[in-house]
Amino acid sequence: MATSLLRRTAAQLFMVGLPRPALDRETREFLAERCPGGVILFKRNIRSAEQLRRLVADIHATGAGVPPLVALDHEGGRVDRLPHPPFTHFPPMARVGESRDTGLAEAVGRAMGRELRAVGIDLDFAPVLDVWSNPRNRVIGDRAFGTTPRTVARLALAFARGLARAGVLACGKHFPGHGATVGDSHFVLPRVRRSRRELAATELVPFARAAAADIPALMTAHVVVPAL
């Protein structure tokens, strides 16, 4: 009994992907038996709004008392897993950042959240909390709300409030900061060449403010930060 409880508790720390747009018997049994804490969806899992709604409901139904969180990356701009139409194609957050308008950022987050909740999504891997401090960095680029920590913190947290108002959990990323790098961490291991003082004054500011605001989750970056 203790071993079974330990396994189920440990499984809650895992978020797993799915191979297809529907649960086959093997995947359904895996989710029911292993009880992972969450499931992340990618484009390969999504064909239409109705298919996505059914898939999310099926995933939730596998949970033994605690349904897994269903999540995806929905930032606007080029990081968008959803089909258009019927879902709205939102602009990259740099465009929202140019307005310096926290009301607009919150409204965008709420609009995104409403569409996600309509199909049952629990968690959005957004907002991007990276400060776009290196203009050669195209991996982050217009995904960031801006080039200064204050702008990023204000607008990203407003966006997160909008998601919350729509009933969707926010996950800020990519801690401790990916905006000063050049390489794409999906393919290489970038290095953040900042001193501890520089990190505290720039990269870490939005994350510290997000933590102080009790953002539900933070995603780590696949980067090397020697100063830390």
PDB file of C-alpha atoms in Angstrom:
ATOM      1  CA  MET A   1       0.000   0.000   0.000  1.00  0.00           C
ATOM      2  CA  ALA A   2       2.792   2.420   0.932  1.00  0.00           C
ATOM      3  CA  THR A   3       4.669   1.653  -2.289  1.00  0.00           C
ATOM      4  CA  SER A   4       1.533   2.208  -4.383  1.00  0.00           C
ATOM      5  CA  LEU A   5       0.860   5.541  -2.667  1.00  0.00           C
ATOM      6  CA  LEU A   6       4.468   6.603  -3.170  1.00  0.00           C
ATOM      7  CA  ARG A   7       4.287   5.783  -6.879  1.00  0.00           C
ATOM      8  CA  ARG A   8       1.061   7.721  -7.325  1.00  0.00           C
ATOM      9  CA  THR A   9       2.454  10.680  -5.422  1.00  0.00           C
ATOM     10  CA  ALA A  10       5.645  10.665  -7.491  1.00  0.00           C
ATOM     11  CA  ALA A  11       3.616  10.404 -10.706  1.00  0.00           C
ATOM     12  CA  GLN A  12       1.915  13.696  -9.852  1.00  0.00           C
ATOM     13  CA  LEU A  13       5.252  15.396 -10.550  1.00  0.00           C
ATOM     14  CA  PHE A  14       5.260  14.260 -14.181  1.00  0.00           C
ATOM     15  CA  MET A  15       3.685  15.847 -17.235  1.00  0.00           C
ATOM     16  CA  VAL A  16       3.550  13.530 -20.233  1.00  0.00           C
ATOM     17  CA  GLY A  17       2.842  13.879 -23.946  1.00  0.00           C
ATOM     18  CA  LEU A  18       0.526  11.845 -26.152  1.00  0.00           C
ATOM     19  CA  PRO A  19       1.353  10.231 -29.508  1.00  0.00           C
ATOM     20  CA  ARG A  20      -1.968  10.861 -31.274  1.00  0.00           C
ATOM     21  CA  PRO A  21      -5.104  13.065 -31.435  1.00  0.00           C
ATOM     22  CA  ALA A  22      -7.151  10.472 -29.512  1.00  0.00           C
ATOM     23  CA  LEU A  23      -6.551   8.090 -26.631  1.00  0.00           C
ATOM     24  CA  ASP A  24      -5.936   4.560 -27.832  1.00  0.00           C
ATOM     25  CA  ARG A  25      -6.345   1.698 -25.368  1.00  0.00           C
ATOM     26  CA  GLU A  26      -2.670   1.580 -24.454  1.00  0.00           C
ATOM     27  CA  THR A  27      -2.468   5.312 -23.712  1.00  0.00           C
ATOM     28  CA  ARG A  28      -5.747   5.307 -21.781  1.00  0.00           C
ATOM     29  CA  GLU A  29      -4.519   2.425 -19.625  1.00  0.00           C
ATOM     30  CA  PHE A  30      -1.174   4.152 -19.070  1.00  0.00           C
ATOM     31  CA  LEU A  31      -2.846   7.344 -17.834  1.00  0.00           C
ATOM     32  CA  ALA A  32      -5.277   5.432 -15.612  1.00  0.00           C
ATOM     33  CA  GLU A  33      -2.585   3.233 -14.075  1.00  0.00           C
ATOM     34  CA  ARG A  34       0.265   5.737 -13.743  1.00  0.00           C
ATOM     35  CA  CYS A  35      -1.809   8.817 -12.874  1.00  0.00           C
ATOM     36  CA  PRO A  36       0.603  11.518 -14.103  1.00  0.00           C
ATOM     37  CA  GLY A  37       0.009  14.995 -12.778  1.00  0.00           C
ATOM     38  CA  GLY A  38      -0.488  16.460 -16.224  1.00  0.00           C
ATOM     39  CA  VAL A  39      -0.647  15.968 -19.969  1.00  0.00           C
ATOM     40  CA  ILE A  40       0.850  18.401 -22.476  1.00  0.00           C
ATOM     41  CA  LEU A  41      -0.710  18.686 -25.925  1.00  0.00           C
ATOM     42  CA  PHE A  42       1.079  19.588 -29.149  1.00  0.00           C
ATOM     43  CA  LYS A  43      -0.089  20.251 -32.707  1.00  0.00           C
ATOM     44  CA  ARG A  44       0.020  16.519 -33.431  1.00  0.00           C
ATOM     45  CA  ASN A  45      -2.769  16.067 -30.872  1.00  0.00           C
ATOM     46  CA  ILE A  46      -5.117  18.742 -32.222  1.00  0.00           C
ATOM     47  CA  ARG A  47      -7.326  18.566 -35.313  1.00  0.00           C
ATOM     48  CA  SER A  48     -10.398  20.659 -34.471  1.00  0.00           C
ATOM     49  CA  ALA A  49     -12.109  22.371 -31.552  1.00  0.00           C
ATOM     50  CA  GLU A  50     -14.605  19.550 -31.032  1.00  0.00           C
ATOM     51  CA  GLN A  51     -11.939  16.858 -31.300  1.00  0.00           C
ATOM     52  CA  LEU A  52      -9.814  18.783 -28.776  1.00  0.00           C
ATOM     53  CA  ARG A  53     -12.735  19.129 -26.363  1.00  0.00           C
ATOM     54  CA  ARG A  54     -13.367  15.359 -26.531  1.00  0.00           C
ATOM     55  CA  LEU A  55      -9.682  14.563 -26.075  1.00  0.00           C
ATOM     56  CA  VAL A  56      -9.376  16.795 -23.009  1.00  0.00           C
ATOM     57  CA  ALA A  57     -12.523  15.266 -21.499  1.00  0.00           C
ATOM     58  CA  ASP A  58     -11.157  11.766 -22.122  1.00  0.00           C
ATOM     59  CA  ILE A  59      -7.858  12.689 -20.463  1.00  0.00           C
ATOM     60  CA  HIS A  60      -9.632  14.128 -17.426  1.00  0.00           C
ATOM     61  CA  ALA A  61     -11.734  10.968 -17.150  1.00  0.00           C
ATOM     62  CA  THR A  62      -8.631   8.800 -16.678  1.00  0.00           C
ATOM     63  CA  GLY A  63      -7.784  10.413 -13.338  1.00  0.00           C
ATOM     64  CA  ALA A  64      -8.424   8.303 -10.237  1.00  0.00           C
ATOM     65  CA  GLY A  65      -9.867  11.017  -8.005  1.00  0.00           C
ATOM     66  CA  VAL A  66      -7.429  13.679  -9.239  1.00  0.00           C
ATOM     67  CA  PRO A  67      -7.811  14.404 -12.967  1.00  0.00           C
ATOM     68  CA  PRO A  68      -4.536  15.285 -14.695  1.00  0.00           C
ATOM     69  CA  LEU A  69      -4.018  18.900 -15.658  1.00  0.00           C
ATOM     70  CA  VAL A  70      -4.204  19.352 -19.428  1.00  0.00           C
ATOM     71  CA  ALA A  71      -1.828  21.977 -20.756  1.00  0.00           C
ATOM     72  CA  LEU A  72      -0.393  23.448 -23.934  1.00  0.00           C
ATOM     73  CA  ASP A  73       1.782  26.315 -25.142  1.00  0.00           C
ATOM     74  CA  HIS A  74      -0.492  29.151 -26.225  1.00  0.00           C
ATOM     75  CA  GLU A  75       1.421  32.432 -26.287  1.00  0.00           C
ATOM     76  CA  GLY A  76       0.054  34.118 -29.376  1.00  0.00           C
ATOM     77  CA  GLY A  77       2.219  34.819 -32.410  1.00  0.00           C
ATOM     78  CA  ARG A  78       4.317  31.871 -33.585  1.00  0.00           C
ATOM     79  CA  VAL A  79       3.767  29.717 -30.499  1.00  0.00           C
ATOM     80  CA  ASP A  80       0.207  28.601 -31.062  1.00  0.00           C
ATOM     81  CA  ARG A  81      -1.070  25.010 -31.226  1.00  0.00           C
ATOM     82  CA  LEU A  82      -4.695  25.757 -32.075  1.00  0.00           C
ATOM     83  CA  PRO A  83      -6.452  25.719 -35.466  1.00  0.00           C
ATOM     84  CA  HIS A  84      -7.742  28.995 -36.954  1.00  0.00           C
ATOM     85  CA  PRO A  85     -10.672  29.231 -37.220  1.00  0.00           C
ATOM     86  CA  PRO A  86     -12.446  28.701 -34.872  1.00  0.00           C
ATOM     87  CA  PHE A  87      -9.754  29.839 -32.438  1.00  0.00           C
ATOM     88  CA  THR A  88      -8.441  33.397 -32.551  1.00  0.00           C
ATOM     89  CA  HIS A  89      -4.928  33.944 -33.866  1.00  0.00           C
ATOM     90  CA  PHE A  90      -3.511  36.405 -31.346  1.00  0.00           C
ATOM     91  CA  PRO A  91      -0.510  38.621 -32.177  1.00  0.00           C
ATOM     92  CA  PRO A  92       2.904  38.043 -30.599  1.00  0.00           C
ATOM     93  CA  MET A  93       3.181  39.545 -27.138  1.00  0.00           C
ATOM     94  CA  ALA A  94       5.781  42.069 -28.300  1.00  0.00           C
ATOM     95  CA  ARG A  95       2.926  43.832 -30.103  1.00  0.00           C
ATOM     96  CA  VAL A  96       0.935  43.922 -26.868  1.00  0.00           C
ATOM     97  CA  GLY A  97       4.046  45.130 -25.068  1.00  0.00           C
ATOM     98  CA  GLU A  98       4.409  48.082 -27.412  1.00  0.00           C
ATOM     99  CA  SER A  99       1.168  49.469 -25.995  1.00  0.00           C
ATOM    100  CA  ARG A 100       2.514  49.497 -22.401  1.00  0.00           C
ATOM    101  CA  ASP A 101      -1.146  48.942 -21.504  1.00  0.00           C
ATOM    102  CA  THR A 102      -1.714  46.471 -18.665  1.00  0.00           C
ATOM    103  CA  GLY A 103      -5.452  46.597 -19.311  1.00  0.00           C
ATOM    104  CA  LEU A 104      -4.886  45.393 -22.860  1.00  0.00           C
ATOM    105  CA  ALA A 105      -2.508  42.659 -21.698  1.00  0.00           C
ATOM    106  CA  GLU A 106      -5.057  41.423 -19.177  1.00  0.00           C
ATOM    107  CA  ALA A 107      -7.833  41.512 -21.788  1.00  0.00           C
ATOM    108  CA  VAL A 108      -5.713  39.446 -24.193  1.00  0.00           C
ATOM    109  CA  GLY A 109      -4.975  36.919 -21.453  1.00  0.00           C
ATOM    110  CA  ARG A 110      -8.636  36.693 -20.561  1.00  0.00           C
ATOM    111  CA  ALA A 111      -9.687  36.248 -24.198  1.00  0.00           C
ATOM    112  CA  MET A 112      -7.117  33.490 -24.685  1.00  0.00           C
ATOM    113  CA  GLY A 113      -8.180  31.875 -21.438  1.00  0.00           C
ATOM    114  CA  ARG A 114     -11.844  31.829 -22.379  1.00  0.00           C
ATOM    115  CA  GLU A 115     -11.094  29.985 -25.603  1.00  0.00           C
ATOM    116  CA  LEU A 116      -8.883  27.496 -23.766  1.00  0.00           C
ATOM    117  CA  ARG A 117     -11.456  26.863 -21.032  1.00  0.00           C
ATOM    118  CA  ALA A 118     -14.148  26.328 -23.654  1.00  0.00           C
ATOM    119  CA  VAL A 119     -12.368  23.110 -24.629  1.00  0.00           C
ATOM    120  CA  GLY A 120     -11.341  22.202 -21.081  1.00  0.00           C
ATOM    121  CA  ILE A 121      -7.676  23.284 -21.003  1.00  0.00           C
ATOM    122  CA  ASP A 122      -6.452  23.806 -17.427  1.00  0.00           C
ATOM    123  CA  LEU A 123      -2.962  25.274 -17.812  1.00  0.00           C
ATOM    124  CA  ASP A 124      -1.308  27.549 -20.358  1.00  0.00           C
ATOM    125  CA  PHE A 125       2.484  27.582 -20.631  1.00  0.00           C
ATOM    126  CA  ALA A 126       2.462  31.370 -20.777  1.00  0.00           C
ATOM    127  CA  PRO A 127       3.313  34.175 -20.246  1.00  0.00           C
ATOM    128  CA  VAL A 128       6.904  34.533 -21.408  1.00  0.00           C
ATOM    129  CA  LEU A 129       8.786  36.317 -18.614  1.00  0.00           C
ATOM    130  CA  ASP A 130      12.028  36.606 -20.547  1.00  0.00           C
ATOM    131  CA  VAL A 131      13.480  40.068 -21.113  1.00  0.00           C
ATOM    132  CA  TRP A 132      14.472  40.400 -24.773  1.00  0.00           C
ATOM    133  CA  SER A 133      17.838  41.957 -23.946  1.00  0.00           C
ATOM    134  CA  ASN A 134      19.793  40.548 -26.904  1.00  0.00           C
ATOM    135  CA  PRO A 135      18.459  41.745 -30.291  1.00  0.00           C
ATOM    136  CA  ARG A 136      20.197  38.785 -31.987  1.00  0.00           C
ATOM    137  CA  ASN A 137      18.057  36.386 -29.980  1.00  0.00           C
ATOM    138  CA  ARG A 138      15.320  35.230 -32.361  1.00  0.00           C
ATOM    139  CA  VAL A 139      14.318  32.247 -30.243  1.00  0.00           C
ATOM    140  CA  ILE A 140      12.596  34.589 -27.812  1.00  0.00           C
ATOM    141  CA  GLY A 141      12.347  37.759 -29.907  1.00  0.00           C
ATOM    142  CA  ASP A 142       8.767  38.912 -30.305  1.00  0.00           C
ATOM    143  CA  ARG A 143       7.540  36.286 -27.870  1.00  0.00           C
ATOM    144  CA  ALA A 144       8.693  38.608 -25.068  1.00  0.00           C
ATOM    145  CA  PHE A 145       6.590  41.520 -23.853  1.00  0.00           C
ATOM    146  CA  GLY A 146       9.545  43.866 -24.104  1.00  0.00           C
ATOM    147  CA  THR A 147      13.202  44.708 -23.672  1.00  0.00           C
ATOM    148  CA  THR A 148      13.140  45.997 -20.082  1.00  0.00           C
ATOM    149  CA  PRO A 149      12.376  44.024 -16.925  1.00  0.00           C
ATOM    150  CA  ARG A 150       9.763  46.499 -15.720  1.00  0.00           C
ATOM    151  CA  THR A 151       7.761  46.332 -18.949  1.00  0.00           C
ATOM    152  CA  VAL A 152       7.922  42.552 -19.067  1.00  0.00           C
ATOM    153  CA  ALA A 153       6.922  42.142 -15.424  1.00  0.00           C
ATOM    154  CA  ARG A 154       3.967  44.545 -15.576  1.00  0.00           C
ATOM    155  CA  LEU A 155       2.475  43.247 -18.796  1.00  0.00           C
ATOM    156  CA  ALA A 156       3.184  39.556 -18.318  1.00  0.00           C
ATOM    157  CA  LEU A 157       1.590  39.554 -14.882  1.00  0.00           C
ATOM    158  CA  ALA A 158      -1.424  41.421 -16.246  1.00  0.00           C
ATOM    159  CA  PHE A 159      -1.715  38.729 -18.928  1.00  0.00           C
ATOM    160  CA  ALA A 160      -1.520  36.047 -16.221  1.00  0.00           C
ATOM    161  CA  ARG A 161      -4.333  37.769 -14.315  1.00  0.00           C
ATOM    162  CA  GLY A 162      -6.431  37.627 -17.457  1.00  0.00           C
ATOM    163  CA  LEU A 163      -5.864  33.896 -17.786  1.00  0.00           C
ATOM    164  CA  ALA A 164      -6.821  33.441 -14.138  1.00  0.00           C
ATOM    165  CA  ARG A 165     -10.043  35.413 -14.593  1.00  0.00           C
ATOM    166  CA  ALA A 166     -10.961  32.988 -17.363  1.00  0.00           C
ATOM    167  CA  GLY A 167     -10.223  29.991 -15.137  1.00  0.00           C
ATOM    168  CA  VAL A 168      -6.878  28.979 -16.665  1.00  0.00           C
ATOM    169  CA  LEU A 169      -3.640  28.537 -14.719  1.00  0.00           C
ATOM    170  CA  ALA A 170      -0.603  30.479 -15.938  1.00  0.00           C
ATOM    171  CA  CYS A 171       2.959  29.189 -16.118  1.00  0.00           C
ATOM    172  CA  GLY A 172       5.659  31.836 -16.517  1.00  0.00           C
ATOM    173  CA  LYS A 173       8.769  30.939 -18.486  1.00  0.00           C
ATOM    174  CA  HIS A 174      11.739  30.448 -19.049  1.00  0.00           C
ATOM    175  CA  PHE A 175      13.422  30.733 -15.617  1.00  0.00           C
ATOM    176  CA  PRO A 176      16.021  32.116 -14.946  1.00  0.00           C
ATOM    177  CA  GLY A 177      15.845  33.922 -18.302  1.00  0.00           C
ATOM    178  CA  HIS A 178      16.395  33.061 -21.965  1.00  0.00           C
ATOM    179  CA  GLY A 179      16.343  36.555 -23.452  1.00  0.00           C
ATOM    180  CA  ALA A 180      20.089  37.224 -23.413  1.00  0.00           C
ATOM    181  CA  THR A 181      21.038  34.048 -25.284  1.00  0.00           C
ATOM    182  CA  VAL A 182      21.527  33.411 -29.004  1.00  0.00           C
ATOM    183  CA  GLY A 183      21.140  29.669 -29.598  1.00  0.00           C
ATOM    184  CA  ASP A 184      17.882  27.738 -29.672  1.00  0.00           C
ATOM    185  CA  SER A 185      17.734  25.577 -26.546  1.00  0.00           C
ATOM    186  CA  HIS A 186      15.690  22.963 -28.417  1.00  0.00           C
ATOM    187  CA  PHE A 187      18.855  22.129 -30.359  1.00  0.00           C
ATOM    188  CA  VAL A 188      21.853  23.501 -28.415  1.00  0.00           C
ATOM    189  CA  LEU A 189      22.635  24.390 -24.811  1.00  0.00           C
ATOM    190  CA  PRO A 190      22.901  28.201 -24.668  1.00  0.00           C
ATOM    191  CA  ARG A 191      24.930  30.005 -22.006  1.00  0.00           C
ATOM    192  CA  VAL A 192      23.707  33.105 -20.220  1.00  0.00           C
ATOM    193  CA  ARG A 193      26.872  35.168 -19.789  1.00  0.00           C
ATOM    194  CA  ARG A 194      25.665  37.506 -17.066  1.00  0.00           C
ATOM    195  CA  SER A 195      27.090  38.261 -13.657  1.00  0.00           C
ATOM    196  CA  ARG A 196      24.970  37.593 -10.604  1.00  0.00           C
ATOM    197  CA  ARG A 197      24.421  41.341 -10.239  1.00  0.00           C
ATOM    198  CA  GLU A 198      23.334  41.687 -13.885  1.00  0.00           C
ATOM    199  CA  LEU A 199      20.922  38.783 -13.522  1.00  0.00           C
ATOM    200  CA  ALA A 200      19.393  40.305 -10.399  1.00  0.00           C
ATOM    201  CA  ALA A 201      18.917  43.644 -12.180  1.00  0.00           C
ATOM    202  CA  THR A 202      17.474  42.260 -15.424  1.00  0.00           C
ATOM    203  CA  GLU A 203      16.609  38.614 -16.109  1.00  0.00           C
ATOM    204  CA  LEU A 204      15.420  37.685 -12.632  1.00  0.00           C
ATOM    205  CA  VAL A 205      13.193  40.721 -12.051  1.00  0.00           C
ATOM    206  CA  PRO A 206      10.052  39.439 -13.852  1.00  0.00           C
ATOM    207  CA  PHE A 207      10.388  36.019 -12.219  1.00  0.00           C
ATOM    208  CA  ALA A 208      10.780  37.521  -8.750  1.00  0.00           C
ATOM    209  CA  ARG A 209       7.701  39.664  -9.259  1.00  0.00           C
ATOM    210  CA  ALA A 210       5.773  36.689 -10.630  1.00  0.00           C
ATOM    211  CA  ALA A 211       6.695  34.642  -7.570  1.00  0.00           C
ATOM    212  CA  ALA A 212       5.656  37.505  -5.290  1.00  0.00           C
ATOM    213  CA  ALA A 213       2.324  37.617  -7.128  1.00  0.00           C
ATOM    214  CA  ASP A 214       1.839  33.865  -6.521  1.00  0.00           C
ATOM    215  CA  ILE A 215       1.851  32.855 -10.175  1.00  0.00           C
ATOM    216  CA  PRO A 216       0.759  29.185 -10.180  1.00  0.00           C
ATOM    217  CA  ALA A 217       3.845  27.791 -11.927  1.00  0.00           C
ATOM    218  CA  LEU A 218       7.210  28.578 -13.485  1.00  0.00           C
ATOM    219  CA  MET A 219       8.941  26.676 -16.292  1.00  0.00           C
ATOM    220  CA  THR A 220      12.708  26.360 -16.265  1.00  0.00           C
ATOM    221  CA  ALA A 221      14.900  27.075 -19.285  1.00  0.00           C
ATOM    222  CA  HIS A 222      17.311  24.654 -20.952  1.00  0.00           C
ATOM    223  CA  VAL A 223      20.228  27.046 -20.470  1.00  0.00           C
ATOM    224  CA  VAL A 224      23.507  27.176 -18.570  1.00  0.00           C
ATOM    225  CA  VAL A 225      23.914  30.101 -16.173  1.00  0.00           C
ATOM    226  CA  PRO A 226      27.456  29.929 -14.732  1.00  0.00           C
ATOM    227  CA  ALA A 227      26.850  32.831 -12.333  1.00  0.00           C
ATOM    228  CA  LEU A 228      24.204  30.825 -10.533  1.00  0.00           C
TER     229      LEU A 228
END
